Amino acid sequence: MSSEFVPLLFDEAAIVRLSTLARIDPNTVLHGPAQDWSHPSLSQTEVLLTCWGAPRLDASALAVLPRLQVVIHAAGSVKAIVTDECRRRGIRVSSGAAANALPVAEYTVAMILLANKRTLWMARRYGELRSAWRSSEIPRDIGNYHKTVGIVGASRIGRRVIELLRPFDLDVLLADPYVNEQGAERLGVELVDLDELCARSDVVSLHAPALPGTRAMMDGARLAAMRDGATLINTARGALIDNAALMRELRTGRINAVLDTADPEILLDESPLYELPNVLLTPHIAGSLGNELRRMGRSALDELARYASGEPFAFEVRYADLERSA
C-alpha cells in the first residue's frame, strides 16, 4: 500500500488493530517496475493491502511475491491491478467497492433531488434577479413529487441509489440486461429497456460498468429522446456517453447534466463543459473522500480479520465476474 494512503485510511486505533492482525510494515511501498522491488519481507508476504495507484500484479510482480495468497484492495475496482496471472496462481481478492459505493450513492441521490428542484437554474436565476421570486416565474414542473428517475445499471451503486430513493415520492425505472421482472419487483422498480427509460425519465442516472459493450451507450438517439428539461447524471465513467452528441444537446439548453466523470478524465482547458450554465461539473468527488476513506480502511481491516480467522471474505471478487464489472 502506498504510504500516502495509510494515514487517510487508518487512524491510530486502526493502525493498532492492524498490528494485532498481521506483521506489517506500512512504510513498505510497492511502486515502479517489479525488478526494482528489493525489500526482504516481500519473499514472505502473504497478504497485500492495496489502494488507488497500486502496481499491476503481473507475472514479474508476482515472481517477487512467491508466497502471496490474498490481495485486499482498500478501493473500488481491482481491474487495474489484478491480472490473469493472479487467477492462475489462485490468489484471492477482496475489494472495498461496497464501502466506496455508499458515498457515490449518497452523492447521486442528492443530485437527483436537486436536479428535480432545478437548483442549478434557480440559483443562477436568483443571482440575476437579486429579488424575491414571483410565483408566476417558478416553472410548474419544478419539484420531486412523482417525478420519474431512470437508473441505468443495477450495480452495487445503482441498487443502493434505488434503496435510498424509497422514502421519496418518486417513480423509479431500471434498465439492466441482467435483471429480470422478478428481480425488478424485489427492488421495487419498473424494468424497461434503455430507450424507454431515456424517453420517460426526468432524471437519468448512469451506474453501468465501462465495457466495450457499454461504450457510448448514451448515444445521440437516446440523448435526443430525453425529455426537455431532463437531467443526465454520470457518476460512473465518461466513456458511457457519446461526448459529441452530449455536447450538441447541452448547447441547445434543452437538457441538463451533472457530470462527476468525463472522457477524458481531465477535460481540456477549452472544454465548453466548464462554462455551460446547464452543466454541473465536479472532479470525480462522488466516491470516498476525506473521512469517508476511513470506512474503506475499516472494511479492509475487517476483511483481514476474516482471513486471519479462517472466515470467508464478505466482499470477495470472483474472477468470472470481472468481465462484466467495473
mmCIF file of C-alpha atoms in Angstrom, residues 28-190:
data_model
loop_
_atom_site.group_PDB
_atom_site.id
_atom_site.type_symbol
_atom_site.label_atom_id
_atom_site.label_comp_id
_atom_site.label_asym_id
_atom_site.label_seq_id
_atom_site.Cartn_x
_atom_site.Cartn_y
_atom_site.Cartn_z
ATOM 1 C CA THR A 28 6.975 -0.608 2.576
ATOM 2 C CA VAL A 29 5.738 0.894 -0.667
ATOM 3 C CA LEU A 30 5.497 -1.039 -3.926
ATOM 4 C CA HIS A 31 5.727 1.156 -6.977
ATOM 5 C CA GLY A 32 7.561 1.224 -10.260
ATOM 6 C CA PRO A 33 8.741 -1.930 -12.091
ATOM 7 C CA ALA A 34 8.912 -5.174 -10.128
ATOM 8 C CA GLN A 35 12.633 -5.596 -10.801
ATOM 9 C CA ASP A 36 13.208 -2.591 -8.538
ATOM 10 C CA TRP A 37 11.379 -4.168 -5.576
ATOM 11 C CA SER A 38 14.040 -5.261 -3.117
ATOM 12 C CA HIS A 39 12.547 -5.238 0.365
ATOM 13 C CA PRO A 40 13.488 -8.507 2.137
ATOM 14 C CA SER A 41 9.989 -9.028 3.543
ATOM 15 C CA LEU A 42 8.449 -9.418 0.079
ATOM 16 C CA SER A 43 9.522 -13.048 -0.266
ATOM 17 C CA GLN A 44 7.481 -13.828 2.862
ATOM 18 C CA THR A 45 4.471 -11.618 2.098
ATOM 19 C CA GLU A 46 1.167 -13.466 2.310
ATOM 20 C CA VAL A 47 -1.271 -10.517 2.117
ATOM 21 C CA LEU A 48 -1.105 -7.282 0.153
ATOM 22 C CA LEU A 49 -3.121 -4.264 1.243
ATOM 23 C CA THR A 50 -3.580 -2.129 -1.851
ATOM 24 C CA CYS A 51 -5.250 1.127 -2.757
ATOM 25 C CA TRP A 52 -5.502 3.522 -5.707
ATOM 26 C CA GLY A 53 -2.235 3.678 -7.617
ATOM 27 C CA ALA A 54 -1.080 0.200 -6.610
ATOM 28 C CA PRO A 55 1.156 -1.569 -9.180
ATOM 29 C CA ARG A 56 -0.241 -4.132 -11.576
ATOM 30 C CA LEU A 57 0.265 -7.665 -10.278
ATOM 31 C CA ASP A 58 1.577 -9.273 -13.439
ATOM 32 C CA ALA A 59 3.925 -12.251 -13.700
ATOM 33 C CA SER A 60 7.054 -10.202 -12.940
ATOM 34 C CA ALA A 61 5.453 -8.646 -9.859
ATOM 35 C CA LEU A 62 4.190 -11.958 -8.553
ATOM 36 C CA ALA A 63 7.613 -13.522 -9.035
ATOM 37 C CA VAL A 64 8.821 -11.203 -6.270
ATOM 38 C CA LEU A 65 5.879 -12.307 -4.094
ATOM 39 C CA PRO A 66 6.090 -16.106 -4.205
ATOM 40 C CA ARG A 67 4.003 -16.631 -1.044
ATOM 41 C CA LEU A 68 1.249 -14.137 -1.860
ATOM 42 C CA GLN A 69 -2.185 -15.598 -1.113
ATOM 43 C CA VAL A 70 -4.504 -12.611 -0.792
ATOM 44 C CA VAL A 71 -4.966 -9.076 -2.106
ATOM 45 C CA ILE A 72 -7.201 -6.812 -0.012
ATOM 46 C CA HIS A 73 -7.948 -3.709 -2.052
ATOM 47 C CA ALA A 74 -8.987 -0.693 0.022
ATOM 48 C CA ALA A 75 -10.509 0.990 -3.027
ATOM 49 C CA GLY A 76 -13.090 0.174 -5.681
ATOM 50 C CA SER A 77 -12.342 -1.637 -8.922
ATOM 51 C CA VAL A 78 -9.483 -4.141 -8.891
ATOM 52 C CA LYS A 79 -9.165 -4.303 -12.678
ATOM 53 C CA ALA A 80 -6.114 -2.044 -12.733
ATOM 54 C CA ILE A 81 -4.081 -4.384 -10.530
ATOM 55 C CA VAL A 82 -5.470 -7.942 -10.818
ATOM 56 C CA THR A 83 -4.267 -9.979 -13.794
ATOM 57 C CA ASP A 84 -4.716 -13.415 -15.322
ATOM 58 C CA GLU A 85 -1.523 -14.421 -13.539
ATOM 59 C CA CYS A 86 -3.305 -13.743 -10.233
ATOM 60 C CA ARG A 87 -6.071 -16.050 -11.382
ATOM 61 C CA ARG A 88 -3.619 -18.773 -12.372
ATOM 62 C CA ARG A 89 -1.885 -18.504 -9.008
ATOM 63 C CA GLY A 90 -5.236 -18.814 -7.226
ATOM 64 C CA ILE A 91 -4.749 -15.537 -5.390
ATOM 65 C CA ARG A 92 -7.904 -14.451 -3.599
ATOM 66 C CA VAL A 93 -9.006 -10.846 -3.951
ATOM 67 C CA SER A 94 -11.251 -8.663 -1.816
ATOM 68 C CA SER A 95 -12.418 -5.208 -2.830
ATOM 69 C CA GLY A 96 -13.596 -2.151 -0.937
ATOM 70 C CA ALA A 97 -16.107 -1.395 -3.694
ATOM 71 C CA ALA A 98 -19.049 -1.915 -1.354
ATOM 72 C CA ALA A 99 -17.727 0.710 1.067
ATOM 73 C CA ASN A 100 -16.934 3.074 -1.798
ATOM 74 C CA ALA A 101 -20.426 2.624 -3.237
ATOM 75 C CA LEU A 102 -22.061 4.329 -0.265
ATOM 76 C CA PRO A 103 -20.815 7.902 -0.818
ATOM 77 C CA VAL A 104 -21.340 7.569 -4.584
ATOM 78 C CA ALA A 105 -24.977 6.619 -3.987
ATOM 79 C CA GLU A 106 -25.417 9.428 -1.463
ATOM 80 C CA TYR A 107 -23.991 11.957 -3.921
ATOM 81 C CA THR A 108 -26.241 10.622 -6.667
ATOM 82 C CA VAL A 109 -29.406 10.851 -4.577
ATOM 83 C CA ALA A 110 -28.519 14.411 -3.576
ATOM 84 C CA MET A 111 -28.049 15.334 -7.236
ATOM 85 C CA ILE A 112 -31.331 13.671 -8.247
ATOM 86 C CA LEU A 113 -33.287 15.643 -5.665
ATOM 87 C CA LEU A 114 -31.528 18.894 -6.529
ATOM 88 C CA ALA A 115 -31.971 18.297 -10.270
ATOM 89 C CA ASN A 116 -35.729 17.860 -9.960
ATOM 90 C CA LYS A 117 -35.790 21.023 -7.856
ATOM 91 C CA ARG A 118 -33.997 22.762 -10.761
ATOM 92 C CA THR A 119 -31.485 24.028 -8.213
ATOM 93 C CA LEU A 120 -28.718 24.957 -10.652
ATOM 94 C CA TRP A 121 -31.060 27.026 -12.815
ATOM 95 C CA MET A 122 -32.839 28.557 -9.827
ATOM 96 C CA ALA A 123 -29.557 29.596 -8.217
ATOM 97 C CA ARG A 124 -28.343 31.243 -11.410
ATOM 98 C CA ARG A 125 -31.676 32.969 -11.939
ATOM 99 C CA TYR A 126 -31.737 34.239 -8.358
ATOM 100 C CA GLY A 127 -28.284 35.712 -8.870
ATOM 101 C CA GLU A 128 -29.613 37.576 -11.890
ATOM 102 C CA LEU A 129 -32.817 38.838 -10.228
ATOM 103 C CA ARG A 130 -31.469 39.525 -6.724
ATOM 104 C CA SER A 131 -35.036 39.898 -5.559
ATOM 105 C CA ALA A 132 -37.935 37.792 -4.331
ATOM 106 C CA TRP A 133 -39.483 35.324 -6.754
ATOM 107 C CA ARG A 134 -42.932 35.901 -8.144
ATOM 108 C CA SER A 135 -44.917 32.670 -8.198
ATOM 109 C CA SER A 136 -45.549 33.123 -11.908
ATOM 110 C CA GLU A 137 -41.796 32.932 -12.543
ATOM 111 C CA ILE A 138 -41.384 29.489 -10.991
ATOM 112 C CA PRO A 139 -41.784 26.701 -13.573
ATOM 113 C CA ARG A 140 -44.662 24.425 -12.667
ATOM 114 C CA ASP A 141 -42.663 21.266 -13.286
ATOM 115 C CA ILE A 142 -40.175 22.022 -10.501
ATOM 116 C CA GLY A 143 -40.143 19.544 -7.635
ATOM 117 C CA ASN A 144 -39.732 15.873 -6.785
ATOM 118 C CA TYR A 145 -43.351 14.806 -6.373
ATOM 119 C CA HIS A 146 -43.845 11.784 -8.649
ATOM 120 C CA LYS A 147 -41.003 12.662 -10.935
ATOM 121 C CA THR A 148 -39.564 9.725 -12.854
ATOM 122 C CA VAL A 149 -35.980 8.655 -12.185
ATOM 123 C CA GLY A 150 -34.244 6.232 -14.533
ATOM 124 C CA ILE A 151 -31.443 4.088 -13.103
ATOM 125 C CA VAL A 152 -29.131 2.622 -15.743
ATOM 126 C CA GLY A 153 -27.470 -0.439 -14.244
ATOM 127 C CA ALA A 154 -28.388 -2.397 -11.120
ATOM 128 C CA SER A 155 -24.808 -2.347 -9.942
ATOM 129 C CA ARG A 156 -23.922 -2.170 -6.265
ATOM 130 C CA ILE A 157 -24.195 1.623 -6.518
ATOM 131 C CA GLY A 158 -27.348 1.519 -8.634
ATOM 132 C CA ARG A 159 -29.068 -0.738 -6.102
ATOM 133 C CA ARG A 160 -28.029 1.495 -3.216
ATOM 134 C CA VAL A 161 -29.434 4.531 -5.050
ATOM 135 C CA ILE A 162 -32.735 2.687 -5.528
ATOM 136 C CA GLU A 163 -32.790 1.851 -1.822
ATOM 137 C CA LEU A 164 -32.090 5.442 -0.779
ATOM 138 C CA LEU A 165 -34.822 6.777 -3.074
ATOM 139 C CA ARG A 166 -37.574 4.694 -1.457
ATOM 140 C CA PRO A 167 -38.687 7.294 1.124
ATOM 141 C CA PHE A 168 -39.401 9.831 -1.643
ATOM 142 C CA ASP A 169 -42.474 10.134 -3.850
ATOM 143 C CA LEU A 170 -40.567 9.215 -6.989
ATOM 144 C CA ASP A 171 -41.278 6.703 -9.751
ATOM 145 C CA VAL A 172 -38.147 4.662 -10.452
ATOM 146 C CA LEU A 173 -37.344 2.899 -13.720
ATOM 147 C CA LEU A 174 -34.475 0.456 -14.215
ATOM 148 C CA ALA A 175 -32.639 -0.619 -17.351
ATOM 149 C CA ASP A 176 -30.295 -3.571 -16.890
ATOM 150 C CA PRO A 177 -29.976 -6.607 -19.204
ATOM 151 C CA TYR A 178 -29.052 -8.852 -16.264
ATOM 152 C CA VAL A 179 -32.192 -8.130 -14.204
ATOM 153 C CA ASN A 180 -35.492 -9.901 -14.874
ATOM 154 C CA GLU A 181 -39.025 -8.904 -13.910
ATOM 155 C CA GLN A 182 -38.850 -10.791 -10.625
ATOM 156 C CA GLY A 183 -35.618 -9.070 -9.714
ATOM 157 C CA ALA A 184 -37.066 -5.667 -10.563
ATOM 158 C CA GLU A 185 -40.117 -6.400 -8.439
ATOM 159 C CA ARG A 186 -37.874 -7.205 -5.496
ATOM 160 C CA LEU A 187 -36.093 -3.894 -5.997
ATOM 161 C CA GLY A 188 -39.404 -2.052 -6.218
ATOM 162 C CA VAL A 189 -38.740 -0.596 -9.673
ATOM 163 C CA GLU A 190 -40.230 -0.861 -13.149
#
